[in-house]
Amino acid sequence: MSIMVNIELRGCSEDELIKICKEIGLKRFRAIQLFQWVQQKAVRTWEEMKNIGERDRQTLRSRLSLYPLEKVREQRSKDGTRKYLFRLEDSETIECVLMDYARTSSRDRHTVCVSTQVGCAVGCAFCATGLEGFRRNLSVGEIVGQVLDITHLVRQEDPDFQVTNIVFMGMGEPLLNYDQVLQAIQLLNQAQGLNIGMRRMTISTCGVVPQIIQLAKDNPQVGLAVSLHASQDEVRNKLIPMNRRYPLTQLMEACQEYTQITHRRITFEVALTAENAKREEAEALAKLLKGQFGYVNLIPVNPVAGTGMERPKPELIRRFAQVLEDAGISVSSREERGADIDAACGQLRRQWEG
Ligand code: SF4
């Protein structure tokens, strides 16, 4: 007698569903219908899958489990950003942000910032998630589920809503949950699913060197953002403890290898605080990035209770950018989103958990 394993439906590709359906005696077209209900139409219950009869649904339920995320809280910013706190099957909670440009300039770009872990082991000094420590990795279905459930929620108001871009920049270090994140990317990209282009997805890492190189080999289409934040090891060690394991020299070498393989520009993220927004820091950063194929994205921090970080004055941000530009480095400044809600990663969960 074979052991029946319950598999997470939202984490299955079309091919996996075809295989499962074959095993349980259902036709291939059932698998295709099932995949489309879940990954394209973003339905959350078996009952909504209208063209699958009750008997087949029962058979499928014996092998596949469907756990939609439960929305516990939602905050809406004046700028269109929506931040969600979702509860998982085991009662852990994660955050997820929709940066909804429909209310600002372009109607066509809807970016979702997803979480990849519950908590995070890295413990960056500026991050509310890091203060919590690591709890567990998210499964493929839980990662994809965030995009599906946001799609479902927004479609209740706007039936044509479609997520166009994904950033793996929420709670957790994506490259420390590498296999699940890569599988989630494949799923989000499937033509019969949400069909989000590979080049419209970006992984943000604090610098897990071996996985940066691995990513270049495994999926050279996906974008890479590196949370740099400091240009000297002594400073970066304090901000991002991962730097002790993979110091800047190793990180910069990995970035060069990444761009040689992928030919894609890297985004170097630099959070600016009242403390580091200095001319010397900008000059050191320009020196560090010399020869890299990438650009710097400056992010003035939102103050986070418990981290002691303060936002720099606008003139300091402008001066910092100017130093980089004078050194020939392209600079963008991340549009501040959701400043009137708890937009920084981990803040909402922290408040909720009290
Ligand atoms: S910034 Fe990212 S890597 Fe650092 S502690 Fe927060 S979630 Fe982890």
PDB file of C-alpha atoms in Angstrom, residues 227-233 235-237 239-240 248 269-271 276 281 285 288:
ATOM      1  CA  SER A 227      21.867  45.454   0.580  1.00  0.00           C
ATOM      2  CA  LEU A 228      25.222  47.138   0.923  1.00  0.00           C
ATOM      3  CA  HIS A 229      24.587  49.932   3.428  1.00  0.00           C
ATOM      4  CA  ALA A 230      28.255  50.513   4.251  1.00  0.00           C
ATOM      5  CA  SER A 231      31.531  50.464   2.360  1.00  0.00           C
ATOM      6  CA  GLN A 232      33.862  49.452   5.156  1.00  0.00           C
ATOM      7  CA  ASP A 233      33.914  46.112   6.931  1.00  0.00           C
ATOM      8  CA  VAL A 235      30.870  49.536   9.865  1.00  0.00           C
ATOM      9  CA  ARG A 236      29.104  46.842   7.832  1.00  0.00           C
ATOM     10  CA  ASN A 237      29.915  44.171  10.421  1.00  0.00           C
ATOM     11  CA  LEU A 239      24.941  46.810  10.519  1.00  0.00           C
ATOM     12  CA  ILE A 240      24.803  43.416   8.764  1.00  0.00           C
ATOM     13  CA  LEU A 248      33.161  43.211   1.321  1.00  0.00           C
ATOM     14  CA  GLU A 269      20.902  49.291  -1.827  1.00  0.00           C
ATOM     15  CA  VAL A 270      22.213  51.820   0.639  1.00  0.00           C
ATOM     16  CA  ALA A 271      20.041  52.763   3.612  1.00  0.00           C
ATOM     17  CA  ASN A 276      26.064  57.381   7.675  1.00  0.00           C
ATOM     18  CA  GLU A 281      31.076  57.476   3.388  1.00  0.00           C
ATOM     19  CA  LEU A 285      31.302  53.791  -1.447  1.00  0.00           C
ATOM     20  CA  LEU A 288      34.293  50.259  -3.415  1.00  0.00           C
TER      21      LEU A 288
END
